[in-house]
Amino acid sequence: MNRLLGLLTTLSFFSSLVLANANDSIAYIERLLSEGKKVAILVIDMQPKYDKVFLISEKERVIREQIKLISHFSDNDNVHFIDVRWRGGGETLPDLLFEMVKSKQFQIFLKNTKGAFDQTVQLKDPDVAQGVIEGELAPALLKEKVTDVVPIGCFDAQCVLETAKGASKDFQVTADRDLNIMFENDAEDWPERTLKMYKNAFDYQWQKAMKECPDLQLVPKLDKAKDPCD
């Protein structure tokens, strides 16, 4: 009974969040493309290592919106998909990987720190690691004339945030936090006040980062009355 009550509290909490969704990012990226820009969508750490601790009620909503975003742009040559994986965390979840590999601009980047832009990757066997970016991520994207980066994945205030901050040194970065996993599954038993406390703490970290990084922003929200994507 307590478990059910905790789940209902969690579902109520997430349904009350006023955040962006995939439609917001789709509209924003379409606008960037119309201006002649190139976009890299970074899908971060969506792997079995972390999937097993995702909060179920959040996971279903987030992955659905991630797939919606990826599938919308998978045939656009001006959108690059970077599958950012934690070394040893396994392949990216099948539903997401299935959509990304449809793109001609699909590549993999391996990391072992929170931020994908904080390290250099050295491949021991480049032939085996076909499609994996070697060296640093920023130069690889700049070589492709990428102007804008959209990071999504897990966890919202950890690897996604650190990657966004690192990317903002070289790119305009626009985050859609509704496409990020925010909580681990132990949050299922938390009272609503605890969920709100953590959510406020995560919000503060993003607001602080945006003050420190002028080229980091959150995706603009659509006028729902004019939403073309539903």
PDB file of N, CA, C and O in Angstrom, residues 168-230:
ATOM      1  N   SER A 168      29.345  24.599 -24.298  1.00  0.00           N
ATOM      2  CA  SER A 168      29.080  26.032 -24.462  1.00  0.00           C
ATOM      3  C   SER A 168      30.348  26.854 -24.684  1.00  0.00           C
ATOM      4  O   SER A 168      30.271  28.032 -25.039  1.00  0.00           O
ATOM      5  N   LYS A 169      31.507  26.247 -24.494  1.00  0.00           N
ATOM      6  CA  LYS A 169      32.759  26.958 -24.769  1.00  0.00           C
ATOM      7  C   LYS A 169      32.971  27.155 -26.271  1.00  0.00           C
ATOM      8  O   LYS A 169      33.674  28.074 -26.680  1.00  0.00           O
ATOM      9  N   ASP A 170      32.364  26.297 -27.078  1.00  0.00           N
ATOM     10  CA  ASP A 170      32.576  26.351 -28.532  1.00  0.00           C
ATOM     11  C   ASP A 170      31.287  26.455 -29.336  1.00  0.00           C
ATOM     12  O   ASP A 170      31.344  26.724 -30.539  1.00  0.00           O
ATOM     13  N   PHE A 171      30.131  26.208 -28.709  1.00  0.00           N
ATOM     14  CA  PHE A 171      28.876  26.138 -29.447  1.00  0.00           C
ATOM     15  C   PHE A 171      27.777  26.863 -28.676  1.00  0.00           C
ATOM     16  O   PHE A 171      27.876  27.062 -27.466  1.00  0.00           O
ATOM     17  N   GLN A 172      26.722  27.208 -29.403  1.00  0.00           N
ATOM     18  CA  GLN A 172      25.482  27.617 -28.733  1.00  0.00           C
ATOM     19  C   GLN A 172      24.799  26.332 -28.268  1.00  0.00           C
ATOM     20  O   GLN A 172      24.593  25.403 -29.064  1.00  0.00           O
ATOM     21  N   VAL A 173      24.463  26.245 -26.999  1.00  0.00           N
ATOM     22  CA  VAL A 173      23.891  25.027 -26.424  1.00  0.00           C
ATOM     23  C   VAL A 173      22.476  25.309 -25.942  1.00  0.00           C
ATOM     24  O   VAL A 173      22.242  26.262 -25.189  1.00  0.00           O
ATOM     25  N   THR A 174      21.545  24.473 -26.369  1.00  0.00           N
ATOM     26  CA  THR A 174      20.150  24.611 -25.964  1.00  0.00           C
ATOM     27  C   THR A 174      19.689  23.290 -25.370  1.00  0.00           C
ATOM     28  O   THR A 174      19.676  22.262 -26.048  1.00  0.00           O
ATOM     29  N   ALA A 175      19.339  23.312 -24.095  1.00  0.00           N
ATOM     30  CA  ALA A 175      18.932  22.095 -23.393  1.00  0.00           C
ATOM     31  C   ALA A 175      17.413  22.037 -23.269  1.00  0.00           C
ATOM     32  O   ALA A 175      16.759  23.051 -23.055  1.00  0.00           O
ATOM     33  N   ASP A 176      16.906  20.842 -23.429  1.00  0.00           N
ATOM     34  CA  ASP A 176      15.482  20.575 -23.221  1.00  0.00           C
ATOM     35  C   ASP A 176      15.400  19.590 -22.058  1.00  0.00           C
ATOM     36  O   ASP A 176      15.540  18.387 -22.235  1.00  0.00           O
ATOM     37  N   ARG A 177      15.176  20.099 -20.869  1.00  0.00           N
ATOM     38  CA  ARG A 177      15.284  19.263 -19.672  1.00  0.00           C
ATOM     39  C   ARG A 177      14.170  18.227 -19.577  1.00  0.00           C
ATOM     40  O   ARG A 177      14.293  17.258 -18.815  1.00  0.00           O
ATOM     41  N   ASP A 178      13.115  18.395 -20.346  1.00  0.00           N
ATOM     42  CA  ASP A 178      12.062  17.386 -20.356  1.00  0.00           C
ATOM     43  C   ASP A 178      12.514  16.126 -21.087  1.00  0.00           C
ATOM     44  O   ASP A 178      11.856  15.096 -21.020  1.00  0.00           O
ATOM     45  N   LEU A 179      13.628  16.214 -21.782  1.00  0.00           N
ATOM     46  CA  LEU A 179      14.185  15.056 -22.485  1.00  0.00           C
ATOM     47  C   LEU A 179      15.338  14.434 -21.697  1.00  0.00           C
ATOM     48  O   LEU A 179      16.126  13.661 -22.243  1.00  0.00           O
ATOM     49  N   ASN A 180      15.421  14.781 -20.425  1.00  0.00           N
ATOM     50  CA  ASN A 180      16.453  14.227 -19.546  1.00  0.00           C
ATOM     51  C   ASN A 180      15.831  13.388 -18.441  1.00  0.00           C
ATOM     52  O   ASN A 180      14.754  13.708 -17.938  1.00  0.00           O
ATOM     53  N   ILE A 181      16.534  12.336 -18.038  1.00  0.00           N
ATOM     54  CA  ILE A 181      16.166  11.591 -16.843  1.00  0.00           C
ATOM     55  C   ILE A 181      16.664  12.385 -15.642  1.00  0.00           C
ATOM     56  O   ILE A 181      17.845  12.743 -15.568  1.00  0.00           O
ATOM     57  N   MET A 182      15.769  12.645 -14.698  1.00  0.00           N
ATOM     58  CA  MET A 182      16.121  13.482 -13.559  1.00  0.00           C
ATOM     59  C   MET A 182      16.405  12.671 -12.299  1.00  0.00           C
ATOM     60  O   MET A 182      17.343  12.973 -11.545  1.00  0.00           O
ATOM     61  N   PHE A 183      15.621  11.621 -12.053  1.00  0.00           N
ATOM     62  CA  PHE A 183      15.688  10.903 -10.784  1.00  0.00           C
ATOM     63  C   PHE A 183      16.036   9.426 -10.975  1.00  0.00           C
ATOM     64  O   PHE A 183      15.727   8.832 -12.009  1.00  0.00           O
ATOM     65  N   GLU A 184      16.655   8.849  -9.951  1.00  0.00           N
ATOM     66  CA  GLU A 184      16.838   7.398  -9.897  1.00  0.00           C
ATOM     67  C   GLU A 184      15.615   6.765  -9.236  1.00  0.00           C
ATOM     68  O   GLU A 184      14.771   7.450  -8.646  1.00  0.00           O
ATOM     69  N   ASN A 185      15.535   5.428  -9.339  1.00  0.00           N
ATOM     70  CA  ASN A 185      14.288   4.766  -8.929  1.00  0.00           C
ATOM     71  C   ASN A 185      14.016   4.795  -7.436  1.00  0.00           C
ATOM     72  O   ASN A 185      12.898   4.537  -7.011  1.00  0.00           O
ATOM     73  N   ASP A 186      15.015   5.119  -6.609  1.00  0.00           N
ATOM     74  CA  ASP A 186      14.716   5.197  -5.178  1.00  0.00           C
ATOM     75  C   ASP A 186      13.822   6.393  -4.855  1.00  0.00           C
ATOM     76  O   ASP A 186      13.215   6.462  -3.781  1.00  0.00           O
ATOM     77  N   ALA A 187      13.708   7.333  -5.821  1.00  0.00           N
ATOM     78  CA  ALA A 187      12.825   8.486  -5.610  1.00  0.00           C
ATOM     79  C   ALA A 187      11.358   8.094  -5.598  1.00  0.00           C
ATOM     80  O   ALA A 187      10.510   8.886  -5.187  1.00  0.00           O
ATOM     81  N   GLU A 188      11.067   6.868  -6.035  1.00  0.00           N
ATOM     82  CA  GLU A 188       9.682   6.407  -6.078  1.00  0.00           C
ATOM     83  C   GLU A 188       9.038   6.413  -4.699  1.00  0.00           C
ATOM     84  O   GLU A 188       7.830   6.569  -4.560  1.00  0.00           O
ATOM     85  N   ASP A 189       9.860   6.253  -3.656  1.00  0.00           N
ATOM     86  CA  ASP A 189       9.337   6.193  -2.294  1.00  0.00           C
ATOM     87  C   ASP A 189       9.452   7.521  -1.553  1.00  0.00           C
ATOM     88  O   ASP A 189       9.139   7.600  -0.375  1.00  0.00           O
ATOM     89  N   TRP A 190       9.904   8.555  -2.256  1.00  0.00           N
ATOM     90  CA  TRP A 190      10.076   9.839  -1.582  1.00  0.00           C
ATOM     91  C   TRP A 190       8.747  10.580  -1.456  1.00  0.00           C
ATOM     92  O   TRP A 190       7.909  10.517  -2.368  1.00  0.00           O
ATOM     93  N   PRO A 191       8.552  11.311  -0.375  1.00  0.00           N
ATOM     94  CA  PRO A 191       7.375  12.188  -0.290  1.00  0.00           C
ATOM     95  C   PRO A 191       7.515  13.346  -1.278  1.00  0.00           C
ATOM     96  O   PRO A 191       8.623  13.674  -1.720  1.00  0.00           O
ATOM     97  N   GLU A 192       6.399  13.959  -1.605  1.00  0.00           N
ATOM     98  CA  GLU A 192       6.418  15.014  -2.619  1.00  0.00           C
ATOM     99  C   GLU A 192       7.334  16.170  -2.222  1.00  0.00           C
ATOM    100  O   GLU A 192       7.989  16.759  -3.074  1.00  0.00           O
ATOM    101  N   ARG A 193       7.406  16.492  -0.956  1.00  0.00           N
ATOM    102  CA  ARG A 193       8.257  17.612  -0.530  1.00  0.00           C
ATOM    103  C   ARG A 193       9.739  17.326  -0.822  1.00  0.00           C
ATOM    104  O   ARG A 193      10.497  18.237  -1.144  1.00  0.00           O
ATOM    105  N   THR A 194      10.134  16.050  -0.733  1.00  0.00           N
ATOM    106  CA  THR A 194      11.519  15.685  -1.025  1.00  0.00           C
ATOM    107  C   THR A 194      11.786  15.778  -2.520  1.00  0.00           C
ATOM    108  O   THR A 194      12.837  16.279  -2.954  1.00  0.00           O
ATOM    109  N   LEU A 195      10.835  15.305  -3.324  1.00  0.00           N
ATOM    110  CA  LEU A 195      10.961  15.432  -4.775  1.00  0.00           C
ATOM    111  C   LEU A 195      11.103  16.894  -5.179  1.00  0.00           C
ATOM    112  O   LEU A 195      11.960  17.245  -5.992  1.00  0.00           O
ATOM    113  N   LYS A 196      10.279  17.743  -4.582  1.00  0.00           N
ATOM    114  CA  LYS A 196      10.325  19.171  -4.915  1.00  0.00           C
ATOM    115  C   LYS A 196      11.657  19.783  -4.485  1.00  0.00           C
ATOM    116  O   LYS A 196      12.212  20.639  -5.181  1.00  0.00           O
ATOM    117  N   MET A 197      12.161  19.355  -3.328  1.00  0.00           N
ATOM    118  CA  MET A 197      13.431  19.877  -2.843  1.00  0.00           C
ATOM    119  C   MET A 197      14.559  19.560  -3.819  1.00  0.00           C
ATOM    120  O   MET A 197      15.375  20.430  -4.170  1.00  0.00           O
ATOM    121  N   TYR A 198      14.602  18.310  -4.294  1.00  0.00           N
ATOM    122  CA  TYR A 198      15.635  17.919  -5.254  1.00  0.00           C
ATOM    123  C   TYR A 198      15.439  18.621  -6.587  1.00  0.00           C
ATOM    124  O   TYR A 198      16.401  19.071  -7.219  1.00  0.00           O
ATOM    125  N   LYS A 199      14.177  18.715  -7.026  1.00  0.00           N
ATOM    126  CA  LYS A 199      13.905  19.408  -8.289  1.00  0.00           C
ATOM    127  C   LYS A 199      14.364  20.864  -8.209  1.00  0.00           C
ATOM    128  O   LYS A 199      14.977  21.395  -9.144  1.00  0.00           O
ATOM    129  N   ASN A 200      14.112  21.524  -7.098  1.00  0.00           N
ATOM    130  CA  ASN A 200      14.557  22.904  -6.919  1.00  0.00           C
ATOM    131  C   ASN A 200      16.081  23.007  -6.934  1.00  0.00           C
ATOM    132  O   ASN A 200      16.642  23.966  -7.473  1.00  0.00           O
ATOM    133  N   ALA A 201      16.733  22.012  -6.341  1.00  0.00           N
ATOM    134  CA  ALA A 201      18.201  22.001  -6.333  1.00  0.00           C
ATOM    135  C   ALA A 201      18.746  21.832  -7.754  1.00  0.00           C
ATOM    136  O   ALA A 201      19.715  22.504  -8.139  1.00  0.00           O
ATOM    137  N   PHE A 202      18.112  20.959  -8.536  1.00  0.00           N
ATOM    138  CA  PHE A 202      18.545  20.770  -9.930  1.00  0.00           C
ATOM    139  C   PHE A 202      18.306  22.050 -10.740  1.00  0.00           C
ATOM    140  O   PHE A 202      19.151  22.446 -11.548  1.00  0.00           O
ATOM    141  N   ASP A 203      17.162  22.683 -10.512  1.00  0.00           N
ATOM    142  CA  ASP A 203      16.862  23.940 -11.205  1.00  0.00           C
ATOM    143  C   ASP A 203      17.932  24.982 -10.903  1.00  0.00           C
ATOM    144  O   ASP A 203      18.380  25.720 -11.797  1.00  0.00           O
ATOM    145  N   TYR A 204      18.317  25.055  -9.646  1.00  0.00           N
ATOM    146  CA  TYR A 204      19.330  26.032  -9.234  1.00  0.00           C
ATOM    147  C   TYR A 204      20.651  25.779  -9.955  1.00  0.00           C
ATOM    148  O   TYR A 204      21.312  26.719 -10.416  1.00  0.00           O
ATOM    149  N   GLN A 205      21.034  24.505 -10.069  1.00  0.00           N
ATOM    150  CA  GLN A 205      22.295  24.182 -10.750  1.00  0.00           C
ATOM    151  C   GLN A 205      22.262  24.626 -12.209  1.00  0.00           C
ATOM    152  O   GLN A 205      23.247  25.144 -12.740  1.00  0.00           O
ATOM    153  N   TRP A 206      21.123  24.437 -12.877  1.00  0.00           N
ATOM    154  CA  TRP A 206      21.005  24.868 -14.271  1.00  0.00           C
ATOM    155  C   TRP A 206      21.015  26.395 -14.376  1.00  0.00           C
ATOM    156  O   TRP A 206      21.677  26.955 -15.260  1.00  0.00           O
ATOM    157  N   GLN A 207      20.304  27.062 -13.475  1.00  0.00           N
ATOM    158  CA  GLN A 207      20.287  28.522 -13.516  1.00  0.00           C
ATOM    159  C   GLN A 207      21.683  29.090 -13.263  1.00  0.00           C
ATOM    160  O   GLN A 207      22.108  30.048 -13.924  1.00  0.00           O
ATOM    161  N   LYS A 208      22.398  28.500 -12.336  1.00  0.00           N
ATOM    162  CA  LYS A 208      23.766  28.928 -12.035  1.00  0.00           C
ATOM    163  C   LYS A 208      24.665  28.720 -13.254  1.00  0.00           C
ATOM    164  O   LYS A 208      25.469  29.591 -13.610  1.00  0.00           O
ATOM    165  N   ALA A 209      24.518  27.568 -13.912  1.00  0.00           N
ATOM    166  CA  ALA A 209      25.337  27.269 -15.095  1.00  0.00           C
ATOM    167  C   ALA A 209      25.055  28.263 -16.219  1.00  0.00           C
ATOM    168  O   ALA A 209      25.980  28.697 -16.925  1.00  0.00           O
ATOM    169  N   MET A 210      23.794  28.636 -16.392  1.00  0.00           N
ATOM    170  CA  MET A 210      23.454  29.556 -17.474  1.00  0.00           C
ATOM    171  C   MET A 210      23.988  30.969 -17.210  1.00  0.00           C
ATOM    172  O   MET A 210      24.299  31.701 -18.146  1.00  0.00           O
ATOM    173  N   LYS A 211      24.110  31.330 -15.954  1.00  0.00           N
ATOM    174  CA  LYS A 211      24.734  32.618 -15.627  1.00  0.00           C
ATOM    175  C   LYS A 211      26.232  32.585 -15.922  1.00  0.00           C
ATOM    176  O   LYS A 211      26.825  33.574 -16.357  1.00  0.00           O
ATOM    177  N   GLU A 212      26.847  31.444 -15.673  1.00  0.00           N
ATOM    178  CA  GLU A 212      28.289  31.298 -15.882  1.00  0.00           C
ATOM    179  C   GLU A 212      28.636  31.077 -17.349  1.00  0.00           C
ATOM    180  O   GLU A 212      29.746  31.396 -17.782  1.00  0.00           O
ATOM    181  N   CYS A 213      27.700  30.523 -18.115  1.00  0.00           N
ATOM    182  CA  CYS A 213      27.946  30.162 -19.512  1.00  0.00           C
ATOM    183  C   CYS A 213      26.932  30.903 -20.396  1.00  0.00           C
ATOM    184  O   CYS A 213      25.804  30.419 -20.588  1.00  0.00           O
ATOM    185  N   PRO A 214      27.297  32.029 -20.952  1.00  0.00           N
ATOM    186  CA  PRO A 214      26.348  32.844 -21.728  1.00  0.00           C
ATOM    187  C   PRO A 214      25.755  32.137 -22.938  1.00  0.00           C
ATOM    188  O   PRO A 214      24.672  32.503 -23.400  1.00  0.00           O
ATOM    189  N   ASP A 215      26.453  31.120 -23.467  1.00  0.00           N
ATOM    190  CA  ASP A 215      25.951  30.415 -24.649  1.00  0.00           C
ATOM    191  C   ASP A 215      25.171  29.151 -24.305  1.00  0.00           C
ATOM    192  O   ASP A 215      24.958  28.289 -25.167  1.00  0.00           O
ATOM    193  N   LEU A 216      24.738  29.049 -23.051  1.00  0.00           N
ATOM    194  CA  LEU A 216      23.895  27.941 -22.610  1.00  0.00           C
ATOM    195  C   LEU A 216      22.517  28.476 -22.264  1.00  0.00           C
ATOM    196  O   LEU A 216      22.382  29.431 -21.508  1.00  0.00           O
ATOM    197  N   GLN A 217      21.481  27.835 -22.824  1.00  0.00           N
ATOM    198  CA  GLN A 217      20.113  28.266 -22.562  1.00  0.00           C
ATOM    199  C   GLN A 217      19.180  27.064 -22.547  1.00  0.00           C
ATOM    200  O   GLN A 217      19.553  25.964 -22.956  1.00  0.00           O
ATOM    201  N   LEU A 218      17.959  27.291 -22.068  1.00  0.00           N
ATOM    202  CA  LEU A 218      16.906  26.285 -22.153  1.00  0.00           C
ATOM    203  C   LEU A 218      16.077  26.547 -23.396  1.00  0.00           C
ATOM    204  O   LEU A 218      15.953  27.681 -23.852  1.00  0.00           O
ATOM    205  N   VAL A 219      15.508  25.487 -23.942  1.00  0.00           N
ATOM    206  CA  VAL A 219      14.754  25.611 -25.185  1.00  0.00           C
ATOM    207  C   VAL A 219      13.534  26.514 -24.975  1.00  0.00           C
ATOM    208  O   VAL A 219      12.847  26.421 -23.953  1.00  0.00           O
ATOM    209  N   PRO A 220      13.267  27.408 -25.927  1.00  0.00           N
ATOM    210  CA  PRO A 220      12.062  28.251 -25.818  1.00  0.00           C
ATOM    211  C   PRO A 220      10.811  27.383 -25.903  1.00  0.00           C
ATOM    212  O   PRO A 220      10.764  26.411 -26.646  1.00  0.00           O
ATOM    213  N   LYS A 221       9.802  27.746 -25.138  1.00  0.00           N
ATOM    214  CA  LYS A 221       8.555  26.999 -25.155  1.00  0.00           C
ATOM    215  C   LYS A 221       7.649  27.479 -26.272  1.00  0.00           C
ATOM    216  O   LYS A 221       7.562  28.674 -26.547  1.00  0.00           O
ATOM    217  N   LEU A 222       6.977  26.535 -26.885  1.00  0.00           N
ATOM    218  CA  LEU A 222       6.014  26.860 -27.927  1.00  0.00           C
ATOM    219  C   LEU A 222       4.770  27.499 -27.345  1.00  0.00           C
ATOM    220  O   LEU A 222       4.399  27.247 -26.192  1.00  0.00           O
ATOM    221  N   ASP A 223       4.120  28.301 -28.148  1.00  0.00           N
ATOM    222  CA  ASP A 223       2.758  28.718 -27.861  1.00  0.00           C
ATOM    223  C   ASP A 223       1.872  27.509 -28.151  1.00  0.00           C
ATOM    224  O   ASP A 223       1.701  27.107 -29.307  1.00  0.00           O
ATOM    225  N   LYS A 224       1.342  26.883 -27.109  1.00  0.00           N
ATOM    226  CA  LYS A 224       0.608  25.626 -27.285  1.00  0.00           C
ATOM    227  C   LYS A 224      -0.584  25.765 -28.221  1.00  0.00           C
ATOM    228  O   LYS A 224      -0.995  24.813 -28.877  1.00  0.00           O
ATOM    229  N   ALA A 225      -1.114  26.973 -28.320  1.00  0.00           N
ATOM    230  CA  ALA A 225      -2.252  27.180 -29.227  1.00  0.00           C
ATOM    231  C   ALA A 225      -1.843  27.099 -30.685  1.00  0.00           C
ATOM    232  O   ALA A 225      -2.646  26.879 -31.571  1.00  0.00           O
ATOM    233  N   LYS A 226      -0.502  27.249 -30.919  1.00  0.00           N
ATOM    234  CA  LYS A 226       0.002  27.229 -32.284  1.00  0.00           C
ATOM    235  C   LYS A 226       0.924  26.051 -32.521  1.00  0.00           C
ATOM    236  O   LYS A 226       1.720  26.039 -33.454  1.00  0.00           O
ATOM    237  N   ASP A 227       0.865  25.059 -31.647  1.00  0.00           N
ATOM    238  CA  ASP A 227       1.756  23.909 -31.729  1.00  0.00           C
ATOM    239  C   ASP A 227       1.491  23.115 -33.005  1.00  0.00           C
ATOM    240  O   ASP A 227       0.425  22.535 -33.164  1.00  0.00           O
ATOM    241  N   PRO A 228       2.460  23.058 -33.943  1.00  0.00           N
ATOM    242  CA  PRO A 228       2.231  22.399 -35.228  1.00  0.00           C
ATOM    243  C   PRO A 228       2.516  20.913 -35.203  1.00  0.00           C
ATOM    244  O   PRO A 228       2.330  20.234 -36.184  1.00  0.00           O
ATOM    245  N   CYS A 229       3.006  20.414 -34.073  1.00  0.00           N
ATOM    246  CA  CYS A 229       3.542  19.049 -34.077  1.00  0.00           C
ATOM    247  C   CYS A 229       2.603  18.033 -33.459  1.00  0.00           C
ATOM    248  O   CYS A 229       2.869  16.850 -33.467  1.00  0.00           O
ATOM    249  N   ASP A 230       1.533  18.454 -32.843  1.00  0.00           N
ATOM    250  CA  ASP A 230       0.605  17.493 -32.232  1.00  0.00           C
ATOM    251  C   ASP A 230      -0.421  17.012 -33.242  1.00  0.00           C
ATOM    252  O   ASP A 230      -0.763  17.721 -34.157  1.00  0.00           O
TER     253      ASP A 230
END
